[in-house]
């Protein structure tokens, strides 16, 4: 019930010590290069020579491979099969099974797409594994992201599990009043009102009280906010960010030039 | 010198007919500990919101009269400036957790970050406040993993770190079990010892009697009675008007009617009751109940 | 209708062993208060009475019904359960509809639903608020609506979870009146409470739980006088009991009458 929806793993590593914006730039850079690069093997190359090394560099390789095996690979695999089988590409037919007749082209296309998705999800996973959500939000707020926006994102992540627990209590309370939540579809739909009503009202009360509570702690103060966490932003960070921007520009340039 | 000064304060919530506060006049001196008692609907929470600036800045509605803290008038101030002078904590500890932080330490720093306190000072203030309220051992826990009493102590500490001139506490123990109640009153006792200006709304009168300098009894939006804890909490008026009173007081009142309570003043606390009933003539204490 | 609990054990899926072998008989028409610190297993225990939780081992019988064989909504005919927070159950537009919801679910005919609702509203002093939206009422009145909505189901057994938390003296007196009325009607009333004075003044039998086991069970005076044992589950004796002890009374007193009688000697 008290689980937090945060993937962050506390470690001392090069990646952990990078500025959150640098890591965000790295994520976006990897994604853009994977999707824009004009060479077929680029995304595969990125997985081998960027994503996996970054996992080791951030000392979260174990957690990353865990997530990859349980979540990323199955999803990408599913995407690969669907696209390989159903993409109507002309070309060399591999086999025929009833209405399915995948071609080499469709398989190649699906493979490349699935790899791109792996790069995208993996780079976000690495970001979340090595960046504390508060740190990410503090840094983005410092750079101009509205604090209300940052607050909504983080508090929602934390309060959702609590809402779930509350919904369970409401269901129990209404069943205790003889409400039958099993049975026919009509019965179940009818049972929704007594469940949703208290949840919505309860949330409204909570939102008002929470608004008062954070207001009482200066949330709307016009002073520039400070941060408890020291968020590093070194020259190295700046160099890496500019380097990534240049790589993205070169990739886009290559794509335009070669097409 | 009064740090809180309410003059002829009358307030009506939007879209309602009746007055939530009706001509309240109240002065609180610096360092004074004032407890407010009253049945539900007496206007206790509204009074807290008014002191903390949420009436009228958050709830709107019609406010007349003057609300002044540390020489500044609430109506002429902005809410985010006002909250720096008056800290507010209330009943439900869960809803007071910001939700934006992952540890108690960060949670306590939240308000200080908001008002732009430099990092080094944040750390000093958070650590001082944690020592005062005895929650150092909770620093690295998630606020959501705590018991109600622990959460409420975190909520009180998160207001303390802001170093407001006046603390307003609206029934901080009403949702607590006995352990939580004891924990929270432990913190409140510390505040009283430190000479903070505290305005506490509370049902549990035996606790109030232990550390309030003055008690204000509120009924239907007006002040019914005001005085020392002993004067107010033992008054017949309270019993007649549906206020919560100590069992020691009510049993002594009955005993007095039968000539079994010899003192002038009725008791509020256990010690006062023991002292008073010891004077009751009759069989020796050893013989009682046989 | 009696409740028979035999060697009840319960573990939560996460592995917490909440109840460690509880055996109890609660007779028809008894008034029972269950006390003990948070985590002692009070709520876990009573959630077995209407099937919200099923025993890991052992059994719970409500009359002749084994709770594992009946759904929660069926058991609602025999056991009413008032949750701690009224806001977790109120959803109707008017107090009247809210109170009629339970008896309607139980399939009673219109005339019976109406008379049950009317009676429950009267018992909770809500008769004049029948047409009000529950959310326009104060939190204390919403608590009374929650009570009324369970009482209207006319179950033989009624459970209250922390009925007095956050209530003022006037409302605590109203709740005490409800408990008394139910007793006069021969209902079994079971209350979980931290409010030991409320417990002392309104309940004849007290069960103290600690770490998933029954620590003490018996007549209120016998249980509430055991200061040292109660302290192990963080329960303080009632105020008047403590006062009586300090004054050296030989017997345990728990309300004003008993105190004054003992004082006179």
Coordinates of C-alpha atoms in Angstrom, one line a residue, chain C residues 97-244:
Chain C
X97 CA -32.4 7.7 0.0
X98 CA -29.1 6.9 1.6
X99 CA -30.7 5.3 4.6
X100 CA -33.1 3.3 2.3
X101 CA -30.2 2.0 0.2
X102 CA -29.3 -0.9 2.5
X103 CA -32.8 -2.3 3.2
X104 CA -33.5 -2.1 -0.6
X105 CA -30.4 -4.1 -1.4
X106 CA -31.7 -6.7 1.0
X107 CA -34.8 -7.0 -1.1
X108 CA -37.3 -5.9 1.5
X109 CA -40.7 -4.6 0.2
X110 CA -41.4 -0.9 -0.1
X111 CA -43.5 -0.6 3.0
X112 CA -40.9 -2.3 5.1
X113 CA -38.0 -0.2 3.6
X114 CA -39.9 2.9 4.4
X115 CA -40.7 2.0 8.0
X116 CA -37.2 0.8 8.7
X117 CA -35.7 4.0 7.2
X118 CA -38.1 6.1 9.2
X119 CA -37.3 4.3 12.4
X120 CA -33.5 4.5 11.9
X121 CA -33.8 8.2 11.1
X122 CA -35.7 8.8 14.3
X123 CA -33.1 6.9 16.4
X124 CA -30.3 9.0 15.0
X125 CA -32.2 12.3 15.3
X126 CA -32.2 12.8 11.5
X127 CA -36.0 12.9 10.9
X128 CA -35.9 16.6 10.1
X129 CA -33.0 16.2 7.7
X130 CA -34.5 13.5 5.5
X131 CA -34.5 15.6 2.3
X132 CA -31.0 17.2 2.9
X133 CA -28.0 16.2 0.8
X134 CA -25.7 14.3 3.1
X135 CA -22.8 16.4 1.9
X136 CA -24.5 19.6 3.0
X137 CA -24.4 18.2 6.6
X138 CA -21.5 18.6 9.0
X139 CA -19.1 15.7 9.4
X140 CA -20.7 14.8 12.7
X141 CA -24.2 14.6 11.1
X142 CA -22.7 12.6 8.2
X143 CA -21.5 10.1 10.9
X144 CA -25.1 9.8 12.1
X145 CA -26.3 9.2 8.5
X146 CA -23.8 6.4 8.2
X147 CA -25.1 4.9 11.4
X148 CA -28.7 5.2 10.3
X149 CA -28.0 3.6 6.9
X150 CA -26.8 0.5 8.7
X151 CA -29.4 0.5 11.5
X152 CA -32.1 0.6 8.8
X153 CA -31.0 -2.8 7.6
X154 CA -32.4 -4.2 10.8
X155 CA -29.7 -6.8 11.3
X156 CA -29.4 -8.8 14.5
X157 CA -25.8 -7.9 14.8
X158 CA -24.4 -4.3 14.4
X159 CA -20.7 -3.5 14.3
X160 CA -19.3 0.0 14.8
X161 CA -15.7 0.8 13.9
X162 CA -14.5 3.7 16.0
X163 CA -17.8 5.5 16.2
X164 CA -16.7 8.3 18.4
X165 CA -13.5 9.4 16.7
X166 CA -13.6 13.1 15.8
X167 CA -17.1 13.5 17.4
X168 CA -18.0 16.2 19.9
X169 CA -19.7 15.5 23.3
X170 CA -23.2 16.0 21.9
X171 CA -22.7 13.5 19.1
X172 CA -21.0 11.0 21.4
X173 CA -24.2 11.2 23.5
X174 CA -26.3 10.6 20.4
X175 CA -24.2 7.5 19.5
X176 CA -24.5 6.2 23.1
X177 CA -28.3 6.6 22.8
X178 CA -28.2 4.5 19.6
X179 CA -26.2 1.8 21.3
X180 CA -28.7 1.8 24.2
X181 CA -31.7 1.6 22.0
X182 CA -30.2 -1.3 20.0
X183 CA -29.6 -3.1 23.3
X184 CA -33.2 -2.6 24.4
X185 CA -34.2 -4.2 21.1
X186 CA -32.1 -7.2 21.8
X187 CA -29.5 -6.5 19.1
X188 CA -25.9 -7.6 19.4
X189 CA -23.7 -4.5 19.3
X190 CA -20.0 -4.9 18.7
X191 CA -17.8 -1.8 18.8
X192 CA -14.2 -1.3 18.1
X193 CA -13.0 1.8 20.1
X194 CA -10.0 3.7 21.4
X195 CA -12.4 5.8 23.5
X196 CA -12.1 3.9 26.7
X197 CA -14.5 6.1 28.6
X198 CA -17.2 5.6 26.0
X199 CA -16.5 1.9 26.2
X200 CA -16.8 1.9 30.0
X201 CA -20.1 3.8 30.0
X202 CA -21.9 1.8 27.3
X203 CA -20.6 -1.7 27.1
X204 CA -21.0 -4.7 29.5
X205 CA -18.4 -6.9 28.0
X206 CA -14.9 -5.8 27.0
X207 CA -12.4 -7.8 24.9
X208 CA -8.8 -6.5 24.8
X209 CA -6.7 -7.7 21.9
X210 CA -3.0 -7.7 21.6
X211 CA -0.9 -9.0 18.7
X212 CA -3.7 -11.0 17.2
X213 CA -4.7 -12.7 20.4
X214 CA -7.3 -12.2 23.1
X215 CA -5.5 -10.6 26.0
X216 CA -8.5 -10.1 28.3
X217 CA -12.2 -11.0 27.9
X218 CA -14.9 -10.5 30.5
X219 CA -17.2 -8.2 32.3
X220 CA -16.3 -4.5 31.7
X221 CA -15.3 -3.9 35.4
X222 CA -13.1 -6.9 35.5
X223 CA -11.3 -6.1 32.3
X224 CA -11.0 -2.4 32.8
X225 CA -9.5 -2.7 36.2
X226 CA -6.5 -4.7 35.0
X227 CA -4.3 -1.6 34.6
X228 CA -0.9 -3.5 34.1
X229 CA -2.2 -6.0 31.5
X230 CA -4.1 -3.3 29.6
X231 CA -1.0 -1.2 29.5
X232 CA 0.7 -3.9 27.3
X233 CA -1.8 -3.1 24.6
X234 CA -1.6 0.6 25.2
X235 CA -5.0 1.0 26.7
X236 CA -5.4 3.3 29.8
X237 CA -8.2 2.5 32.2
X238 CA -11.2 4.9 32.1
X239 CA -10.9 8.2 33.9
X240 CA -13.2 7.3 36.8
X241 CA -11.6 3.9 37.1
X242 CA -8.2 5.5 37.5
X243 CA -9.6 8.0 40.0
X244 CA -11.2 5.2 42.0

